[in-house]
XYZ file of C-alpha atoms in Angstrom:
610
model
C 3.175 19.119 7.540
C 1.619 15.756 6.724
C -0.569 12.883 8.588
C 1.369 11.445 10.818
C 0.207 8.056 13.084
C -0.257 8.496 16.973
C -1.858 6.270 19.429
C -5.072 5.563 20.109
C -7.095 7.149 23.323
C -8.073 3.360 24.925
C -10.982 3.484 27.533
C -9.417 2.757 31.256
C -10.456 -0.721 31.508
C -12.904 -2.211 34.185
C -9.976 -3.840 35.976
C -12.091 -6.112 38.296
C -14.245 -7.161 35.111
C -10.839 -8.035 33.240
C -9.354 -9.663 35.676
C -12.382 -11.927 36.248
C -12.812 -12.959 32.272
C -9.403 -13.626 32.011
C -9.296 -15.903 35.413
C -12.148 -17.790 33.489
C -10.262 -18.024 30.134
C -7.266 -19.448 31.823
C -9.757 -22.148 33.939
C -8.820 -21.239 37.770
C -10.795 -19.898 40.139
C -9.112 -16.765 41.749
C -7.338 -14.423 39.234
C -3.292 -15.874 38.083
C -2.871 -12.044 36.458
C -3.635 -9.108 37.719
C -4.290 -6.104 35.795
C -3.272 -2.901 36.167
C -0.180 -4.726 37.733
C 0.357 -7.757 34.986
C 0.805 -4.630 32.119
C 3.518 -3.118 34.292
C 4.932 -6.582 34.522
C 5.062 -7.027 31.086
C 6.232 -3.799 30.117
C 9.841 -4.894 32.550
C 10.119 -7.998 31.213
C 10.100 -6.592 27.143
C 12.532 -3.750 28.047
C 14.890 -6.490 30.345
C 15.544 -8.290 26.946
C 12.722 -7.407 23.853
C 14.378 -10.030 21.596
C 14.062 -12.468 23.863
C 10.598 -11.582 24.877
C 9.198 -11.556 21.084
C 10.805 -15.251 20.616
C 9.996 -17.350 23.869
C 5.896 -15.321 23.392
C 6.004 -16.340 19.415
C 7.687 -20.139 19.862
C 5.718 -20.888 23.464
C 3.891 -24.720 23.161
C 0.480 -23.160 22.019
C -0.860 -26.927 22.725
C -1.496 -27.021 26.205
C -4.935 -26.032 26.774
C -4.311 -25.776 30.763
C -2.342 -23.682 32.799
C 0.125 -25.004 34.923
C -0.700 -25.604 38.705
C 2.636 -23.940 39.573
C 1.856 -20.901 37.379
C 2.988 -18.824 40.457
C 6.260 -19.696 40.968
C 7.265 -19.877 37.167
C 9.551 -17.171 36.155
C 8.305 -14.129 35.067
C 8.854 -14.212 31.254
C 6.909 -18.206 31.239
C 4.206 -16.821 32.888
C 3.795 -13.925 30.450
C 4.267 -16.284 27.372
C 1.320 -18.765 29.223
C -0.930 -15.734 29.583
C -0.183 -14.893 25.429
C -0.859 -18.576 24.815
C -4.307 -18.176 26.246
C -5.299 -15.660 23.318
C -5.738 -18.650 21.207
C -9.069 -19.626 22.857
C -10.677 -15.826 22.069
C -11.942 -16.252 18.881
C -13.236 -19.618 17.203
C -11.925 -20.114 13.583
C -15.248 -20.203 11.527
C -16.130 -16.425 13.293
C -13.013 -14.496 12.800
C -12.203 -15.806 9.211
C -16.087 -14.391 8.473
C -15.151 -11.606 10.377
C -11.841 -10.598 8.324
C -13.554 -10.955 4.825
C -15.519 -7.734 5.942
C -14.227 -4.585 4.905
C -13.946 -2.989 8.250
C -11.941 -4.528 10.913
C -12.003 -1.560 13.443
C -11.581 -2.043 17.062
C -15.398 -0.113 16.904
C -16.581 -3.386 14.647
C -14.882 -5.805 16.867
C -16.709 -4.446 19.894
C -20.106 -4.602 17.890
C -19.341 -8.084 16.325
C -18.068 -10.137 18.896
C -19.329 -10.837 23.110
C -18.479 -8.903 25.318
C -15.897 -11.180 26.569
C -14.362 -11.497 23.597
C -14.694 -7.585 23.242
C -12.318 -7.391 26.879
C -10.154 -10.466 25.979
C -9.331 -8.546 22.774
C -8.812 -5.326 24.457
C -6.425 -6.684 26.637
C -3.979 -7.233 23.878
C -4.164 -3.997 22.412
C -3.438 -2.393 25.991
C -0.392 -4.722 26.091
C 0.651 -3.987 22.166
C -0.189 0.147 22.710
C 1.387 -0.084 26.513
C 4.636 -1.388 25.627
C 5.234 0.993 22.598
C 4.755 4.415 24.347
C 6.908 2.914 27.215
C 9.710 2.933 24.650
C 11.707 5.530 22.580
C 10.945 6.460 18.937
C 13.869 4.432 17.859
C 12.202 1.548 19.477
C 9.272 1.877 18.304
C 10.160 1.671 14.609
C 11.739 -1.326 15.464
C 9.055 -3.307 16.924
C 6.003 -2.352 16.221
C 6.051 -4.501 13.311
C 7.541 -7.228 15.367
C 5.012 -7.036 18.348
C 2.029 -7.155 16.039
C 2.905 -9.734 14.453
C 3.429 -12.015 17.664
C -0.065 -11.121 18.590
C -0.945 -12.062 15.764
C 0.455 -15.391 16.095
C -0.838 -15.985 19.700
C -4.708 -15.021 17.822
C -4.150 -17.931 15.704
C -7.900 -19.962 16.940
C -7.217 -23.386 18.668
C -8.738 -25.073 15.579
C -7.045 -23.287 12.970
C -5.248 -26.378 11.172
C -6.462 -25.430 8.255
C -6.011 -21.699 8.678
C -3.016 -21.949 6.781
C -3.742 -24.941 4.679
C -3.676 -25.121 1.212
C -6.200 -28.104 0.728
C -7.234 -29.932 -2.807
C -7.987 -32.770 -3.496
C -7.010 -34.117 -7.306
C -8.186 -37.173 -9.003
C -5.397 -36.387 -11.379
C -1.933 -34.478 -10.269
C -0.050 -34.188 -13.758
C -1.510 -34.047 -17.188
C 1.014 -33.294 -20.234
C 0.017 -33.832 -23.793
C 2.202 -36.743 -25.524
C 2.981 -38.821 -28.352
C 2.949 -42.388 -28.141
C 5.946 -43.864 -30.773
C 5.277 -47.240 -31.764
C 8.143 -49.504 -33.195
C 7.236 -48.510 -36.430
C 7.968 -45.137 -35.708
C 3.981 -44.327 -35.853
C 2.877 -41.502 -33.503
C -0.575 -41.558 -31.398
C -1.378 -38.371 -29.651
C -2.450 -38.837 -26.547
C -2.629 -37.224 -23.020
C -0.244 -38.940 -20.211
C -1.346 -38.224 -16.929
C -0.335 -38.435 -13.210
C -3.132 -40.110 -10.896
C -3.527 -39.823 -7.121
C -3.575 -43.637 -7.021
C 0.040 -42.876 -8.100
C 0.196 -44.601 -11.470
C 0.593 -43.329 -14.867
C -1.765 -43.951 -17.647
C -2.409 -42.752 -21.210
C -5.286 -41.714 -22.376
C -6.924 -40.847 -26.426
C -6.961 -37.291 -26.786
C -10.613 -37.361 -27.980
C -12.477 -39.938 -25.785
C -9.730 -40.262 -23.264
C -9.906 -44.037 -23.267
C -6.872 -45.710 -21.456
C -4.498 -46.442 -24.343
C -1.562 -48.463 -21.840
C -0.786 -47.912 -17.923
C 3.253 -46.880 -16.877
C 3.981 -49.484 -13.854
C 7.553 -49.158 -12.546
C 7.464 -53.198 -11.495
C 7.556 -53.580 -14.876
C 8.576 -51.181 -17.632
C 11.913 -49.167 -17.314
C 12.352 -45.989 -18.723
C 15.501 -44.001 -20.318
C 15.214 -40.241 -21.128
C 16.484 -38.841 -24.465
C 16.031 -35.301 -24.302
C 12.336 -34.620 -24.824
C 11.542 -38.145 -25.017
C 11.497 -41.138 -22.824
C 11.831 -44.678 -24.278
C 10.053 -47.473 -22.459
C 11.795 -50.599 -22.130
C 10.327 -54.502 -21.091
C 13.181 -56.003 -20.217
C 14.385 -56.284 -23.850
C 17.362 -53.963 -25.512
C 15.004 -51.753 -27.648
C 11.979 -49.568 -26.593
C 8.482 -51.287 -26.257
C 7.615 -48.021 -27.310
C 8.385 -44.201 -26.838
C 6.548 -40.843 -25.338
C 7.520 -37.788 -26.861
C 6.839 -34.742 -24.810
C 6.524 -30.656 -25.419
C 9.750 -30.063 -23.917
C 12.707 -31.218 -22.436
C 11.344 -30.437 -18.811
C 7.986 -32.543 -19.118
C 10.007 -35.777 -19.518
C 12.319 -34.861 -16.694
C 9.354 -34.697 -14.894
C 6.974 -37.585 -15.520
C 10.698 -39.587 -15.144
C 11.411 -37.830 -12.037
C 8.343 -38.957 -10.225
C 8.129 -42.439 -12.187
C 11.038 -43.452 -10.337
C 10.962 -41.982 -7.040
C 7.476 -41.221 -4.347
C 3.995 -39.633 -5.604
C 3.979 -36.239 -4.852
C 1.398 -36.086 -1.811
C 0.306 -32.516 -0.156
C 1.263 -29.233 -1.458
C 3.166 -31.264 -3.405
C 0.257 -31.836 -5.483
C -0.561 -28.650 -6.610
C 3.113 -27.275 -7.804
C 3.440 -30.722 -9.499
C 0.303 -29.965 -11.036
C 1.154 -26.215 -12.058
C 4.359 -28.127 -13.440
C 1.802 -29.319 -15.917
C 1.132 -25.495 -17.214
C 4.180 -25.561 -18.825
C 3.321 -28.374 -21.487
C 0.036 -27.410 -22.051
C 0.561 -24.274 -22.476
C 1.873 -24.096 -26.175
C -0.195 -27.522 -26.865
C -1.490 -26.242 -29.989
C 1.773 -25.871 -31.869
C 2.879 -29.417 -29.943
C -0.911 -31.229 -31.787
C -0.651 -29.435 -34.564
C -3.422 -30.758 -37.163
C -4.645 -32.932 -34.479
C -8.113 -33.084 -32.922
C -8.070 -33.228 -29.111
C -10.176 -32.232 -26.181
C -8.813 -30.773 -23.279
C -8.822 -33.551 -19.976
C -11.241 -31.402 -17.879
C -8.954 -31.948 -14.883
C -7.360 -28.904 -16.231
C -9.679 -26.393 -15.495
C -11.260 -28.238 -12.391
C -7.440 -28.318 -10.789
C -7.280 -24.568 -11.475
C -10.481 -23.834 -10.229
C -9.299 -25.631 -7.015
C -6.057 -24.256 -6.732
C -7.924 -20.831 -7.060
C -10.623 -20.910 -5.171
C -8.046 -22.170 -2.245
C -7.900 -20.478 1.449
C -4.471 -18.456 0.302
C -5.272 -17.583 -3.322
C -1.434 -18.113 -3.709
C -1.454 -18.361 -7.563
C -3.580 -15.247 -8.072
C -1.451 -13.833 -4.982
C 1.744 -14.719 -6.991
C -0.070 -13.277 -10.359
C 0.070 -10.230 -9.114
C 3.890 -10.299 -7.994
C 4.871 -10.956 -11.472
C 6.446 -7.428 -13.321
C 2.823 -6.483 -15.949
C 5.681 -7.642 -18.953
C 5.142 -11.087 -18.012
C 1.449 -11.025 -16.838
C -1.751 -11.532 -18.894
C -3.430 -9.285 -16.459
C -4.611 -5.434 -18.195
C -7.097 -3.116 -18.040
C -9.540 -5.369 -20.322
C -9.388 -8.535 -17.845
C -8.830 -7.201 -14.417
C -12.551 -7.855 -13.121
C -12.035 -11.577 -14.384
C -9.205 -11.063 -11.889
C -10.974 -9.899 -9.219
C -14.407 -12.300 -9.875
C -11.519 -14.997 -9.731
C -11.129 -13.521 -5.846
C -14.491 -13.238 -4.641
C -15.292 -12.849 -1.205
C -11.907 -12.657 -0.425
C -11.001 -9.710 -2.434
C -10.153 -7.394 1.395
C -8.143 -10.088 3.117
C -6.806 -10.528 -0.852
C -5.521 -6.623 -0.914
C -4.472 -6.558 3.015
C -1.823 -9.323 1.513
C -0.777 -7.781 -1.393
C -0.012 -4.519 0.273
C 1.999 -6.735 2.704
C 4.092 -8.065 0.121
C 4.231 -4.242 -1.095
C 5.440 -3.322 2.120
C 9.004 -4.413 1.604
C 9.653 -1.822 -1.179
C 9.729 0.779 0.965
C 13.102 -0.498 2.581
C 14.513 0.878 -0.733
C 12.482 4.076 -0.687
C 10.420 2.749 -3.191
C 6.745 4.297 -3.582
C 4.372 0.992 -2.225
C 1.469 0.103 -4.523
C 3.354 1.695 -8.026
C 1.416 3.547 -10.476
C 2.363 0.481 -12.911
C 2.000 -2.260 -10.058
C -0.662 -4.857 -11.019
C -2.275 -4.126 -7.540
C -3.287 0.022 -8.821
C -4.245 -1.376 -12.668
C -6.665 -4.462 -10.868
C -8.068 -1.483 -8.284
C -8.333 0.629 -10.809
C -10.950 -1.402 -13.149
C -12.554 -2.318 -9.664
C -13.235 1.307 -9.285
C -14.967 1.345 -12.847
C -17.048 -1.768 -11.856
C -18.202 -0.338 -8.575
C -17.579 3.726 -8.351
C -19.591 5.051 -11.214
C -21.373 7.275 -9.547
C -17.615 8.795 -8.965
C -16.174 8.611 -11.837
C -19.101 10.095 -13.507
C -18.866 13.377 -10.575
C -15.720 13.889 -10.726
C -15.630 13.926 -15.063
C -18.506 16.075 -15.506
C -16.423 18.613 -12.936
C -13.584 18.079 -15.270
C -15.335 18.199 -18.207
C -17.160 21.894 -17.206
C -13.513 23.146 -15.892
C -12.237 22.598 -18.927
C -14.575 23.458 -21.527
C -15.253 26.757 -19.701
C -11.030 27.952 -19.600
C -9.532 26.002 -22.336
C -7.158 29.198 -23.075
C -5.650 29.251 -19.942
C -3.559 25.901 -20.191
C -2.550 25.933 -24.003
C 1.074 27.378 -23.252
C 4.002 27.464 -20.593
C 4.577 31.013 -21.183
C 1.728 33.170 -18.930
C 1.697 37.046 -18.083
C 0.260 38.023 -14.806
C -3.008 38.170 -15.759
C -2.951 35.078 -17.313
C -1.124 33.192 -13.923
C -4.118 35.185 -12.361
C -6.704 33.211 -14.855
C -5.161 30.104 -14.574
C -4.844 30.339 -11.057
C -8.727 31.434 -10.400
C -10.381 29.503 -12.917
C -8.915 26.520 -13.687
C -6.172 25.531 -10.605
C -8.889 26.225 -7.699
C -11.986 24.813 -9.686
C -9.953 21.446 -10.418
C -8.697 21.460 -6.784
C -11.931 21.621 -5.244
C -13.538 19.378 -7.390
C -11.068 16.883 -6.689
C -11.649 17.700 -2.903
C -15.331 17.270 -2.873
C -15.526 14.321 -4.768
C -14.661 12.392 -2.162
C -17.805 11.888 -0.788
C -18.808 10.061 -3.785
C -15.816 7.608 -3.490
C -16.845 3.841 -2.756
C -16.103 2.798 0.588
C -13.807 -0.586 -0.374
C -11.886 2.021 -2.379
C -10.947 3.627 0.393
C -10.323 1.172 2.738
C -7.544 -0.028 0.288
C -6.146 2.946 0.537
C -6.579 3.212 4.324
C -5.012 -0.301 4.380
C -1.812 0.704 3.015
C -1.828 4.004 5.145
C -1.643 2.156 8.442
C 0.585 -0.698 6.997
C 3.307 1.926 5.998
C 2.784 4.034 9.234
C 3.604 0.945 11.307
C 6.035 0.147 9.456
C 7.476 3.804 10.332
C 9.876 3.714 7.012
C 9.911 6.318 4.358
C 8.136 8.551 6.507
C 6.349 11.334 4.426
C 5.573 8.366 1.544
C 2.014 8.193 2.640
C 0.377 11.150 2.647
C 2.148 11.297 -0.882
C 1.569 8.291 -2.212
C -2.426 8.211 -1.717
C -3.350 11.336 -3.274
C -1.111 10.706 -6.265
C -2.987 6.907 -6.641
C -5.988 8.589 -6.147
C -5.400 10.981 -9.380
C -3.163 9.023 -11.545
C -4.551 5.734 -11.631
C -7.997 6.485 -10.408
C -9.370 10.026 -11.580
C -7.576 11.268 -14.544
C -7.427 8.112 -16.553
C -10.831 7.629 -16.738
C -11.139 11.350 -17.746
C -8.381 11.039 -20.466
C -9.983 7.911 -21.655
C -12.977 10.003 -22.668
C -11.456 12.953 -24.822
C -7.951 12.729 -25.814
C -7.874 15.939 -26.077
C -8.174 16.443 -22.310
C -4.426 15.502 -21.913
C -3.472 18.613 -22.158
C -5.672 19.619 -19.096
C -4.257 16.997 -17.507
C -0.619 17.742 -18.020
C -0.719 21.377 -17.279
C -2.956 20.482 -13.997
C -1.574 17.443 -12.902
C 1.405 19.235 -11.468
C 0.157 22.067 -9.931
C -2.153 19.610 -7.667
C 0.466 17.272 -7.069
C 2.654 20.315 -5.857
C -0.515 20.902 -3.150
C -0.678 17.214 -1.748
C 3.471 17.507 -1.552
C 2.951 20.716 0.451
C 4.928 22.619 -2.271
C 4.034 25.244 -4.267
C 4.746 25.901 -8.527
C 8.343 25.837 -8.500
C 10.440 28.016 -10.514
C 12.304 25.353 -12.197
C 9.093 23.668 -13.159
C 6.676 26.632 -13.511
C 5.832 29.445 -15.190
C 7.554 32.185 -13.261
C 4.694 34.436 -12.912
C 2.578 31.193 -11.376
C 5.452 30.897 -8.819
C 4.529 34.646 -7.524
C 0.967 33.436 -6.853
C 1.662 30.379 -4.277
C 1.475 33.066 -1.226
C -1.883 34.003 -2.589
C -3.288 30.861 -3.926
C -1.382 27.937 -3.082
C -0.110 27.936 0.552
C -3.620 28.503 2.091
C -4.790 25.231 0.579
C -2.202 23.418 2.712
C -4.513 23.412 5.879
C -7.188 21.611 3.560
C -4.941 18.569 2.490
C -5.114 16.527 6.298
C -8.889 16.497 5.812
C -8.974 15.450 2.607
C -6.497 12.442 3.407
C -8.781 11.540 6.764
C -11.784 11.593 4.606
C -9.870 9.355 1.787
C -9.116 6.926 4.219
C -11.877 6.741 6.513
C -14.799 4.258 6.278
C -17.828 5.211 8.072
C -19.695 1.896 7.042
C -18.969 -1.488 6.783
C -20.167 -1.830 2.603
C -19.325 -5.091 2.312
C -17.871 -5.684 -1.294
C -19.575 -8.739 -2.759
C -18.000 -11.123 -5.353
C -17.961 -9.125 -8.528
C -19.479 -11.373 -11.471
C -17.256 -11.785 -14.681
C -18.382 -9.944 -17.659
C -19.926 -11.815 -20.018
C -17.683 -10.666 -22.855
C -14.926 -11.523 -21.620
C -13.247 -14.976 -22.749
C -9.952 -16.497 -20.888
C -8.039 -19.075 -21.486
C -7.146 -19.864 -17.518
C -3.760 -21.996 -18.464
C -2.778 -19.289 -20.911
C -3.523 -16.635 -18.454
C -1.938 -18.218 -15.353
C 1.230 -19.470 -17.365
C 3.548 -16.891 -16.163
C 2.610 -17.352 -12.252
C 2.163 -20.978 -12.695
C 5.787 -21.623 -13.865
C 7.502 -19.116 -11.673
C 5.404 -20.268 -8.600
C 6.611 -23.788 -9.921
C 10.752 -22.874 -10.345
C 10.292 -21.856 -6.557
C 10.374 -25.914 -5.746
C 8.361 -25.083 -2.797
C 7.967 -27.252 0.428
C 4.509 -25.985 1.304
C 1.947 -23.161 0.581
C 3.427 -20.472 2.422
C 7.350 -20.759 2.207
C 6.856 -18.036 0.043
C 3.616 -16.378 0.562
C 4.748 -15.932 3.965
C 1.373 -15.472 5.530
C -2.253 -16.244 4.930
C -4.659 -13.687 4.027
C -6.234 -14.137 7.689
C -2.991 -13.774 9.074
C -2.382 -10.888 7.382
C -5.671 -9.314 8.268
C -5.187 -10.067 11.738
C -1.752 -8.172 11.752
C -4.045 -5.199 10.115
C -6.875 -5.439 12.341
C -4.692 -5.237 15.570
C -2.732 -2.453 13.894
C -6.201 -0.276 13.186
C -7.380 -1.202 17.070
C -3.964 0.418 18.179
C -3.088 3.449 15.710
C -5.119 6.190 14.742
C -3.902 9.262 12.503
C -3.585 12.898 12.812
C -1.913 16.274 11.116
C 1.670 16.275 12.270
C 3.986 19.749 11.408
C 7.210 17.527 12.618
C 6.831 13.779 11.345
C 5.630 10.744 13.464
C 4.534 11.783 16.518
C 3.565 9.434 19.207
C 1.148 10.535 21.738
């Protein structure tokens, strides 16, 4: 037994009223498709060939703004892809990127949000995407659900969405890397050397950042020696020399000296190249005064504050040994994301998503994603935390005897099993109420993700109870009394056993505890799909905002974005998303059209789809 996805009960659309909106979406006066009929259509032409179907829908000219006069005689599979490429005029860009920073995205929100025509335009697509997967096997289903979504989410891409994807700055100054200047006299002048957008290179004091000499390629040359470049007028010695931080920096600043100014996402990973130099530029102006260009933290901010987030996305990719993100500076991560923090998570969990091809348990107990949730649910669930701990707290002051040892007689396994197993359970149960609402539409996000996704099957019904206690619940209540680890260890468990539909297992437990699981265990099974719904389900739309950095918190943003700024660098990237695939907005689309189609119910036999 375990939660298992089915299909969502649709309303039997107005046919007549869909038929007319979409006539006047597509510009003509007498309906081109024809629903019921068109879905039917459809259906054929994805089972003749699905591969096919997915490609010609996904790469169809999405420029044309008018449909062809000879609609009617194209062939069947152009006139479906024209009809998909009509779902780009539904939504306007500026309304469904406010839309998807909201924390619930339910096909119940859309209707409330949006016209009514939009409301039917959108519905539509969800009768297609829901249509075509119960027409097809289980097998099938698995296969491309995934793949569907994601073409509708394509064709929802607004006509004006240029920048949907963009990752726009705009920098006054694209590399900065501290320096010395060698004179022929072998004297050294510290100085900053730095990259502008007008394309030249000029060097600046390190205190008052007056220009000390400008780099033109018409007339110096420069020769690299390792770390340092020598500059060269035209004579057989240097005019002077630059000594750099590292090897890399002068391979750099030569590298674009002598070819084209980065221009485009160019500019921010030739920036991030930057990180690198500065990073260790203490040890490198050692003894020497300096201030900081302030380019360097304005670039960040930029680069930050950008539509993808893709350095604080890529932060959180990095394994936590090479991350400066922990448990002390996690809401300086997530003040860093802002608004965005939902379309933010929906993206992670994406990236998540491909762990499970291994088997691999999405959002690990030790994944960045669980530690940075984790402080969020300090910042905004106290009420919670502070429920669920005083439940804890009573449970374990009032029965401290019954978990001090493995070995238990029956009427101890009796004890245990009365007063401290069932207590704990229940308070864990009932706390849920108390549970912020952006909490749990993480956690709902990553149910539906993984359900779609229809690999490693029983993973989430697993997987969000044992977040829920591990990284959520019992830290916090550990963190309090040390002491209460041994509560915790003896409990842990036993309640884990529950959410696994297990019971104490005689390699694991005390034998006389394994007697009891008739008695005291099993019943509890028929509890466990409620508690899941109610972990997952959002009732309102709390609307997380930007959480405010605390004040005693100091960060140094190049040390802290070193790690992601060089890896993200090594990448040699062509544009934003060649390796954060998607935008958050993409994403979120993919998730909202996902929640619109799937709903989720108790299941004795796996995925069922009704």
């Amino acid at each position: 037994m375990y939660i298992a996805r089915k299909f969502r009960k649709l309303d039997e659309p107005d046919y007549e009223e869909m038929n007319s909106i979409w006539a006047e979406t597509m510009k003509v006066q007498e309906p081109l498709v024809v629903f019921p009929d068109f879905f039917d259509t459809i259906i054929e032409s994805f089972k003749e060939d699905s591969e096919i179907f997915i490609y010609t829908c996904e790469h169809f000219n999405k420029s044309e703004n008018i449909v062809p006069a000879e609609f009617n005689e194209l062939p069947t599979l152009t006139k479906i892809a024209t009809f998909v490429s009509c779902f780009k005029n539904i939504f306007t860009l500026d309304e469904l990127h406010t839309f998807l920073l909201d924390l619930n995205i339910s096909l119940e929100r859309i209707k409330q949000r949006f016209t009514h025509k939009q409301y039917i335009q959108y519905i539509t697509i969800i009768h297609i995407y829901s249509r075509i997967l119960q027409s097809i096997g289980e097998y099938e289903v698995t296969k491309y659900s995934f793949p569907l979504s994601k073409m509708f989410t394509q064709a929802l891409i607004p006509q004006d969405s240029k920048i949907f994807t963009s990752f726009t700055v705009n920098f006054e100054t694209i590399y900065i890397s501290p320096c010395f200047i060698i004179d022929k006299e072998k004297n050294k002048t510290p100085a900053f050397i730095k990259l502008l957008s007008d394309g030249t290179f000029r060097i600046f004091d390190v205190v008052e950042a007056n220009v000390i000499n400008i780099l033109n390629p018409s007339k110096y040359t420069v020769i690299q020696d390792d770390c340092i470049l020598e500059i060269f007028l035209g004579g057989i010695t240097p005019e002077f020399s630059i000594e750099f931080p590292n090897k890399r920096a002068a391979e750099i600043v030569l590298g674009i000296y002598i070819s084209d100014t980065p221009i485009g996402f160019n500019h921010v990973t030739t920036f991030l190249s930057s990180i690198s130099s500065l990073n260790n530029i203490e040890k490198f102006f050692k003894n020497v005064q300096y201030v900081l260009p302030p380019e360097v933290n304005s670039n960040l901010d930029q680069i930050i504050s950008s539509n993808g987030c893709q350095l604080l996305f890529y932060a959180m990719l990095l394994p936590p040994e090479e991350t400066k993100i922990s448990d002390k500076n996690a809401l300086f991560f997530v003040s860093l994301i802002g608004n965005k923090i939902y379309p933010f998570y929906r993206c992670i969990i994406e990236n998540n998503l491909e762990e499970l091809q291994s088997n691999n348990i999405i959002l690990r107990q030790n994944s960045l994603l669980t530690t940075v949730t984790s402080c969020l649910l300090k910042e905004i669930g106290k009420t919670f935390l502070a429920n669920i701990v005083l439940k804890l707290n009573a449970i374990v002051n009032n029965t401290s005897a019954n978990f001090q040892s493995n070995d238990m007689d029956m009427e101890q396994a009796i004890s245990f099993a009365q007063n401290v197993f069932h207590p704990t359970f229940n308070a864990i149960v009932n706390s849920v109420s108390y549970l912020p609402n952006p909490i749990k539409s993480i956690l709902r996000c990553f149910f539906i993700r993984a359900l779609n996704h229809c690999v490693n099957e029983v993973g989430p019904i697993i997987v969000i109870p044992n977040l829920f206690l591990l990284r959520f619940v019992f830290p916090e209540f550990t963190a309090q009394n040390k002491e209460n680890m041994k509560f915790i260890s003896k409990i842990s468990q036993s309640i884990m056993n529950v959410f696994y539909f297990h019971g104490w297992e005689a390699d694991r437990s005390p034998p006389e505890l394994v007697k009891l699981n008739e008695k005291y265990v099993y019943p509890l099974f028929a509890s466990i799909p409620k508690f899941i719904q109610d972990l997952i389900t959002v009732s309102d739309n709390d609307l997380l905002g930007p959480i405010p950095c605390p004040g005693d918190i100091k960060i140094n943003l190049i040390d802290y974005f070193s790690p992601a700024a060089e890896r993200f660098t090594s990448l040699n990237l062509e544009s934003a998303n060649s390796y954060v695939q998607d935008s958050f907005d993409l994403v979120s689309i993919t998730q909202m059209i996902e929640e619109s189609t799937f709903d989720i119910h108790e299941s004795c036999e796996g995925v069922v789809f009704e």
